[in-house]
CSV table of C-alpha atoms in Angstrom, one decimal:
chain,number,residue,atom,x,y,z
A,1,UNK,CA,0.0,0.0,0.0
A,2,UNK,CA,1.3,3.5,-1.2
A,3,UNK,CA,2.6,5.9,1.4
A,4,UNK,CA,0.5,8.7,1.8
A,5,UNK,CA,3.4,10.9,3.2
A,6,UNK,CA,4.6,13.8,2.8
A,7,UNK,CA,6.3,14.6,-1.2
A,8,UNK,CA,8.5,17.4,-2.9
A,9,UNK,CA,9.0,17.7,-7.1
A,10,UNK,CA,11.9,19.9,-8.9
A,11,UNK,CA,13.1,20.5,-12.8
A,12,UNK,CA,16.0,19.7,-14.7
A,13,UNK,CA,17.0,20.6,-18.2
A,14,UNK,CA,18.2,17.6,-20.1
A,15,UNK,CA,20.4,18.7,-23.1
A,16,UNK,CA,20.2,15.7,-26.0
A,17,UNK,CA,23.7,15.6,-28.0
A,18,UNK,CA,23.6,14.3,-31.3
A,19,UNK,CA,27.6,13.2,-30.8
A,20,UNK,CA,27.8,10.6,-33.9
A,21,UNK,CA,29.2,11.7,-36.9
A,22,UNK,CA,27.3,11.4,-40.2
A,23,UNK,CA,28.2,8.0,-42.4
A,24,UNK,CA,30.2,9.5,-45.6
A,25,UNK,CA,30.1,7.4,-48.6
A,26,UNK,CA,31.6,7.6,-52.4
A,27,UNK,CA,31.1,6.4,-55.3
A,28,UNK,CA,33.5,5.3,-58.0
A,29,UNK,CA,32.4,7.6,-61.5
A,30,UNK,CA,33.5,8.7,-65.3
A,31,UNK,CA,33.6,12.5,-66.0
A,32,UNK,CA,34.9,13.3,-69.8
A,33,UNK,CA,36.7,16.7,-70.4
A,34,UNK,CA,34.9,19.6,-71.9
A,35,UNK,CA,35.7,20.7,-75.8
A,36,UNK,CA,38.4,23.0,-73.7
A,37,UNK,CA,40.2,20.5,-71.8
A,38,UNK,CA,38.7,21.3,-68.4
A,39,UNK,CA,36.3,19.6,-66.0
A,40,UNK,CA,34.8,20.4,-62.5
A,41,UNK,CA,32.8,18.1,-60.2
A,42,UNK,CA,30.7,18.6,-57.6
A,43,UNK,CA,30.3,17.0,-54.3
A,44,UNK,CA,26.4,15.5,-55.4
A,45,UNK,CA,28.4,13.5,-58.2
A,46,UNK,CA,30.5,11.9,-55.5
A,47,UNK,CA,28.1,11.4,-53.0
A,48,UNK,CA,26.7,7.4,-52.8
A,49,UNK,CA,23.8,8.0,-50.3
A,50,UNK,CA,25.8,9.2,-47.1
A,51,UNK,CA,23.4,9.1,-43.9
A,52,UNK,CA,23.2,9.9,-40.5
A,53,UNK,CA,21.4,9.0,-37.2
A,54,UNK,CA,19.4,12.2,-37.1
A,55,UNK,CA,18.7,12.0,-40.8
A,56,UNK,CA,20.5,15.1,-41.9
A,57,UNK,CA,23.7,15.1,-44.3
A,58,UNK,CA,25.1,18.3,-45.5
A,59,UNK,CA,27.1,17.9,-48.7
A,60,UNK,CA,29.9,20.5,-47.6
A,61,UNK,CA,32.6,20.0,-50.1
A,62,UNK,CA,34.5,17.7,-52.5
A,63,UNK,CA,38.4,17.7,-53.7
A,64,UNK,CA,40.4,18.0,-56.0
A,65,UNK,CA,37.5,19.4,-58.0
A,66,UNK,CA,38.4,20.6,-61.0
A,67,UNK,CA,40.9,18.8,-63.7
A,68,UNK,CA,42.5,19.6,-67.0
A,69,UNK,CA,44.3,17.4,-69.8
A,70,UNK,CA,47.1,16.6,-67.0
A,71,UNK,CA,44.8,14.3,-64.7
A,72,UNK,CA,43.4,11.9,-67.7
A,73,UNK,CA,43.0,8.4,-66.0
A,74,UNK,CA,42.2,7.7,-62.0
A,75,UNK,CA,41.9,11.0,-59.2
A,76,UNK,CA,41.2,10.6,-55.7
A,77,UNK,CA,39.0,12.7,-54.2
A,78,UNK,CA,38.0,13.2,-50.9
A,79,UNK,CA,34.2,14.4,-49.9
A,80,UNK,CA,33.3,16.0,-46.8
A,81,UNK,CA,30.0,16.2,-45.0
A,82,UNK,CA,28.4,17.6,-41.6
A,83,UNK,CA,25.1,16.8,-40.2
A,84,UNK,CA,24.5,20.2,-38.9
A,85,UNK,CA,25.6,19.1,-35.5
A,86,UNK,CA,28.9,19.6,-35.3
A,87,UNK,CA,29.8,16.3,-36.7
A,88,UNK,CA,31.9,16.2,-40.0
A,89,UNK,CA,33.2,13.0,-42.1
A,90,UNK,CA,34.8,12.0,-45.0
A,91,UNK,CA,35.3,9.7,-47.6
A,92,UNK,CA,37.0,9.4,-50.9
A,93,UNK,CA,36.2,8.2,-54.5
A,94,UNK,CA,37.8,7.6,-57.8
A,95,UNK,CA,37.2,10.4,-60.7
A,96,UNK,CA,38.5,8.9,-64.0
A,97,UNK,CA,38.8,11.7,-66.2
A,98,UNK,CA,38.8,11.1,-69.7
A,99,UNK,CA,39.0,12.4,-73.1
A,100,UNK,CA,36.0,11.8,-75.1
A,101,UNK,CA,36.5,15.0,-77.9
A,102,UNK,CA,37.9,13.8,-81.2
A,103,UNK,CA,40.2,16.5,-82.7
A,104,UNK,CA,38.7,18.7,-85.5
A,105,UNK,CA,40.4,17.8,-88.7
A,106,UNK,CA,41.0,20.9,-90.9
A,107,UNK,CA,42.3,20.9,-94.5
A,108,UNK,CA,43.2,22.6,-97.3
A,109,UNK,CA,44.2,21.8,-100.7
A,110,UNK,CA,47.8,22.0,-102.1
A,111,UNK,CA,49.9,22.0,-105.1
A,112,UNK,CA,52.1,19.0,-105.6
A,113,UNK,CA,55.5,19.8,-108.3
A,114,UNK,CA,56.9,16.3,-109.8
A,115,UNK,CA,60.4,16.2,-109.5
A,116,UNK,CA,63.1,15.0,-112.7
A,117,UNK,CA,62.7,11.9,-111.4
A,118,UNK,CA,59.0,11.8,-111.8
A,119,UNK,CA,57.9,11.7,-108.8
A,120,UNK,CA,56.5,14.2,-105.8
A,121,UNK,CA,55.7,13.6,-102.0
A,122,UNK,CA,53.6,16.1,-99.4
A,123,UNK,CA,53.7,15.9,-95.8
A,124,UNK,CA,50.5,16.0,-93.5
A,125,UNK,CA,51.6,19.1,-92.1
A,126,UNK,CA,51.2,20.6,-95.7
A,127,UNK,CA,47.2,19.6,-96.0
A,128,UNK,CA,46.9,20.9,-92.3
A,129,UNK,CA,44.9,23.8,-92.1
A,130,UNK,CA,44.8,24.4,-88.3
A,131,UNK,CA,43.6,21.3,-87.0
A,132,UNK,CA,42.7,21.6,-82.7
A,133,UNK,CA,42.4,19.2,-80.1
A,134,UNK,CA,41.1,19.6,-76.6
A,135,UNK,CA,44.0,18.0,-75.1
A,136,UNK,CA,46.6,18.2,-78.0
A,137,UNK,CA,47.8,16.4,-81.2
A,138,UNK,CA,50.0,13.5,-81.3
A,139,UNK,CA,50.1,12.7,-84.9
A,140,UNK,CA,48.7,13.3,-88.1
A,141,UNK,CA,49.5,11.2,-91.5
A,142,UNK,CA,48.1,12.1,-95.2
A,143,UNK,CA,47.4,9.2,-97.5
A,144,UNK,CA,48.2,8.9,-100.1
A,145,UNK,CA,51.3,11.0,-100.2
A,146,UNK,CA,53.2,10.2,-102.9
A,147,UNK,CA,52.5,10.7,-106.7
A,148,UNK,CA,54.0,9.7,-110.0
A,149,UNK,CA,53.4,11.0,-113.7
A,150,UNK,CA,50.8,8.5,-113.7
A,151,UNK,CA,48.8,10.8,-110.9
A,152,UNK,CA,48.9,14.5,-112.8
A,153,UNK,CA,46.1,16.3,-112.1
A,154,UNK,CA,43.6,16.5,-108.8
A,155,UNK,CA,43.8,13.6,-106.5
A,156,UNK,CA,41.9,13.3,-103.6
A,157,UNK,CA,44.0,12.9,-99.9
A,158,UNK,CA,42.7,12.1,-96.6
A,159,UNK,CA,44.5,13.7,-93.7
A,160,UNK,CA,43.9,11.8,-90.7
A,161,UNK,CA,44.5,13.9,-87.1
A,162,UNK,CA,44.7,11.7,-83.7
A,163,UNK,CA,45.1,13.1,-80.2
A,164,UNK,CA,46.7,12.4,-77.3
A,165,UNK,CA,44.1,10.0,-76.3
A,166,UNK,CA,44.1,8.2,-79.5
A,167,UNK,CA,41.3,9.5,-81.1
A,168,UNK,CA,40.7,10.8,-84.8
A,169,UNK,CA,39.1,12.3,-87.1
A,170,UNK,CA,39.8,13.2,-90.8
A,171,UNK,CA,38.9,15.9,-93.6
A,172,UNK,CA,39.9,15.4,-97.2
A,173,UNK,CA,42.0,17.8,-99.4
A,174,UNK,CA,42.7,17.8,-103.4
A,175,UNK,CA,46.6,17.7,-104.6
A,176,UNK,CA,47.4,19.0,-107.7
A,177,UNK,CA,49.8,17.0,-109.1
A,178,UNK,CA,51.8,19.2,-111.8
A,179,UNK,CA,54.6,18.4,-114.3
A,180,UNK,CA,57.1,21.2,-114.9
A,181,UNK,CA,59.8,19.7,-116.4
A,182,UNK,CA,60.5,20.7,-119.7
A,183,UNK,CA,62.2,17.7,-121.6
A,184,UNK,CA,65.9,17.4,-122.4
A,185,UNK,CA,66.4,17.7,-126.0
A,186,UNK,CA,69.4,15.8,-127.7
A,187,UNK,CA,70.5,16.1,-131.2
A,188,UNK,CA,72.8,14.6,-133.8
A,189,UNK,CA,73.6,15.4,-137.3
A,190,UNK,CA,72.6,13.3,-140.5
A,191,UNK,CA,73.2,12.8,-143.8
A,192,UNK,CA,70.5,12.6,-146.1
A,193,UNK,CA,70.5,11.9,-150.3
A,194,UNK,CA,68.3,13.7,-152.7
A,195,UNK,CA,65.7,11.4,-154.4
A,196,UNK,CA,65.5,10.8,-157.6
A,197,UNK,CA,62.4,13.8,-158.3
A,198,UNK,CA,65.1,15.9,-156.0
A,199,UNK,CA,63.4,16.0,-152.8
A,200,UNK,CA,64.0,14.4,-149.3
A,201,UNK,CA,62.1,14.7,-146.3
A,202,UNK,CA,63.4,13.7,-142.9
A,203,UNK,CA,61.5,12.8,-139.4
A,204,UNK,CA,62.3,14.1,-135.6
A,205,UNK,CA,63.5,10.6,-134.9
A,206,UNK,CA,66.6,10.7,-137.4
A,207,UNK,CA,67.9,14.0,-135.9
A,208,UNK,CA,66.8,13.0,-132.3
A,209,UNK,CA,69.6,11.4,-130.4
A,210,UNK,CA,68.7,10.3,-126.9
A,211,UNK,CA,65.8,13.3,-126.0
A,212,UNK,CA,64.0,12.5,-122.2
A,213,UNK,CA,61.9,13.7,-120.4
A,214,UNK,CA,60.5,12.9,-116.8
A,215,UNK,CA,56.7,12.0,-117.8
A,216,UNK,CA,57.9,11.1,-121.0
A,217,UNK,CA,57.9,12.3,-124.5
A,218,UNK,CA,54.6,13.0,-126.7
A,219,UNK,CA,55.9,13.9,-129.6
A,220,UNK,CA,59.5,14.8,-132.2
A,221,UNK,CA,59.0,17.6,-134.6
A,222,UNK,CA,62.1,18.5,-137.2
A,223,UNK,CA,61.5,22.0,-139.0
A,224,UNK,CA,62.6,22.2,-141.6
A,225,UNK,CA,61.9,19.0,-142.7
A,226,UNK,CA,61.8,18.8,-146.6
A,227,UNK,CA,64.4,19.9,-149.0
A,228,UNK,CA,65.3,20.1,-152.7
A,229,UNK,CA,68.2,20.8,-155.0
A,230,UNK,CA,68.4,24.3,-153.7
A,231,UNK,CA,69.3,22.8,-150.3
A,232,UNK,CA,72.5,20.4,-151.5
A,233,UNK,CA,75.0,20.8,-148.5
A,234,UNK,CA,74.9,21.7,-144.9
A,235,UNK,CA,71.4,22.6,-143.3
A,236,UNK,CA,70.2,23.8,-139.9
A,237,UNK,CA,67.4,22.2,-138.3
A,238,UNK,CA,65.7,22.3,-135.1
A,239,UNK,CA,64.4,19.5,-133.0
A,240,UNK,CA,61.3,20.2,-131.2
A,241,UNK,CA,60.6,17.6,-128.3
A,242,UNK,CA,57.2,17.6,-126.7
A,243,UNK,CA,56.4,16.1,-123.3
A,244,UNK,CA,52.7,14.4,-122.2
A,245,UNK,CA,52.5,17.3,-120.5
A,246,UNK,CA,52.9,19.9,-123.7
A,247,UNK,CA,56.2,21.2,-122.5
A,248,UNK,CA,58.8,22.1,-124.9
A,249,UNK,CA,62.3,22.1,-125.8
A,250,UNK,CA,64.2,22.3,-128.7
A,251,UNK,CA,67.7,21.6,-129.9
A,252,UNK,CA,69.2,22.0,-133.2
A,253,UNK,CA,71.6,20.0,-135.9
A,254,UNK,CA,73.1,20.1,-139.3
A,255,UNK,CA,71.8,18.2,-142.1
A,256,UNK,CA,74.0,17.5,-144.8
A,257,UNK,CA,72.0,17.5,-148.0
A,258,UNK,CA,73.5,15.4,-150.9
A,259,UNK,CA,72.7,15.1,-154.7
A,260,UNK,CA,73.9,11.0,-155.1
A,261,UNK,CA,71.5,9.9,-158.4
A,262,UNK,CA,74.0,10.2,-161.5
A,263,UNK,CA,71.9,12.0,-164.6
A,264,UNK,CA,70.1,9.9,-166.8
A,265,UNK,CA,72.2,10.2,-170.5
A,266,UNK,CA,69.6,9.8,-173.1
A,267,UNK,CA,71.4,9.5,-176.7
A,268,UNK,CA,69.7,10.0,-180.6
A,269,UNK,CA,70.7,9.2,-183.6
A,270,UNK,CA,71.4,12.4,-186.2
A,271,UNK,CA,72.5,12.8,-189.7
A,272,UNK,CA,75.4,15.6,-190.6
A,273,UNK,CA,76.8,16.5,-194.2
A,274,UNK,CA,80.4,17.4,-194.7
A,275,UNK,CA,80.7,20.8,-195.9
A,276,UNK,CA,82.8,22.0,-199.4
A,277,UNK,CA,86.0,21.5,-197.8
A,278,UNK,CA,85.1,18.0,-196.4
A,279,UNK,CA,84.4,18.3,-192.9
């Protein structure tokens, strides 16, 4: 049975600490560089559900958090959050930053000049008309590049540009292939007989005597070319060589012009009568 004595009562402030700090989790993630080579985070990207006891989680911070060209591949970063308590934790995460911009390709076209030899090369830094990268170029290659006399006129080249993270892209450019070689003309002198109506003609290929050219020769011209009995003894004449390409060049020679057909003697018979003194 209670006591029904005598009783006193007092207050007393009870202060609740919230002395747990929150539970900071990260998460593993991809973040690809901007067309200028830069990237920033923030600290909701790396955050994986953190919690705490009293239910808040402040997301206060997260770093490194920026990155340029220079921290492609794995970054530790480290998150920090509070629970508006006091209470502060961290945790850290892997940022792979990456390089997912292919380089703009820029061309332009070029003249290509074929060589005595025949033959002409450009470089890729010739069709390269400013091509960027967000994190630089490593290489760039044209294809084709080289050209023979088989290849005058426009060809079509790709110039392929690839960046630091091994990515490409291409444009396409014309080449002009040109031949400006003029061909070496070579001479030698001849000897040439009248016929028997007096004329002879002769051809570019009996005064030639060894012409080239790089591309190769079109064509022999010999002016002049015909002669008569007006022309018996030494002559001038000029060779004209013509390339595939319709350059010229000429040279020149001597052609001895000879009279070698013996007349024709055509004989009658005639009657005579001796005169008074008996002859």
């Amino acid at each position: 049975m209670r006591s029904r004595g005598p009783w006193a009562t007092c207050s007393a402030t009870v202060t609740v600490v919230d002395n747990l700090p929150p539970n900071a989790l990260c998460r593993d993630f991809v973040k690809n560089l901007g067309a200028g080579g830069t990237a920033s985070i923030t600290p909701a990207e790396v955050d994986n559900l953190s919690n705490d006891n009293c239910g808040t989680v402040n997301l206060v911070s997260v770093s490194p958090n920026s990155f340029t060209c220079s921290n492609i591949g794995i970054n530790v970063v480290t998150l920090t959050v509070n629970d508006g308590h006091g209470n502060t934790s961290t945790c850290t995460g892997n940022v792979t930053i990456a390089d997912a911009t292919a380089p703009t390709a820029t061309c332009q076209n070029v003249s290509a000049v074929l060589t005595a030899a025949g033959t002409a090369s450009i470089t890729a830094s010739q069709v390269n008309n400013g091509s960027t990268d967000n994190c630089g170029i490593a290489s760039m290659s044209v294809s084709p590049n080289s050209f023979t006399c088989s290849n005058i006129g426009n060809q079509t080249v790709t110039l392929t540009v690839t960046d630091n993270s091994s990515l490409t892209n291409t444009c396409t450019a014309t080449v002009t292939v040109a031949d400006i070689t003029a061909p070496s003309a070579v001479c030698q002198n001849i000897s040439v007989n009248l016929g028997s109506n007096g004329t002879v003609s002769i051809t570019g290929s009996q005064v030639n005597n060894g012409s080239t050219d790089n591309c190769g020769i079109a064509s022999l011209g010999v002016s002049p070319n015909s002669f008569s009995c007006a022309n018996v003894g030494n002559q001038s004449v000029t060779l004209t060589v013509t390339d595939n390409s319709n350059l010229t060049a000429t040279c020149t020679a001597t052609a001895t012009v000879a009279d070698a057909t013996n007349p024709t003697a055509v004989c009658q018979n005639i009657t005579v009568n001796l005169d008074g003194s008996g002859t």
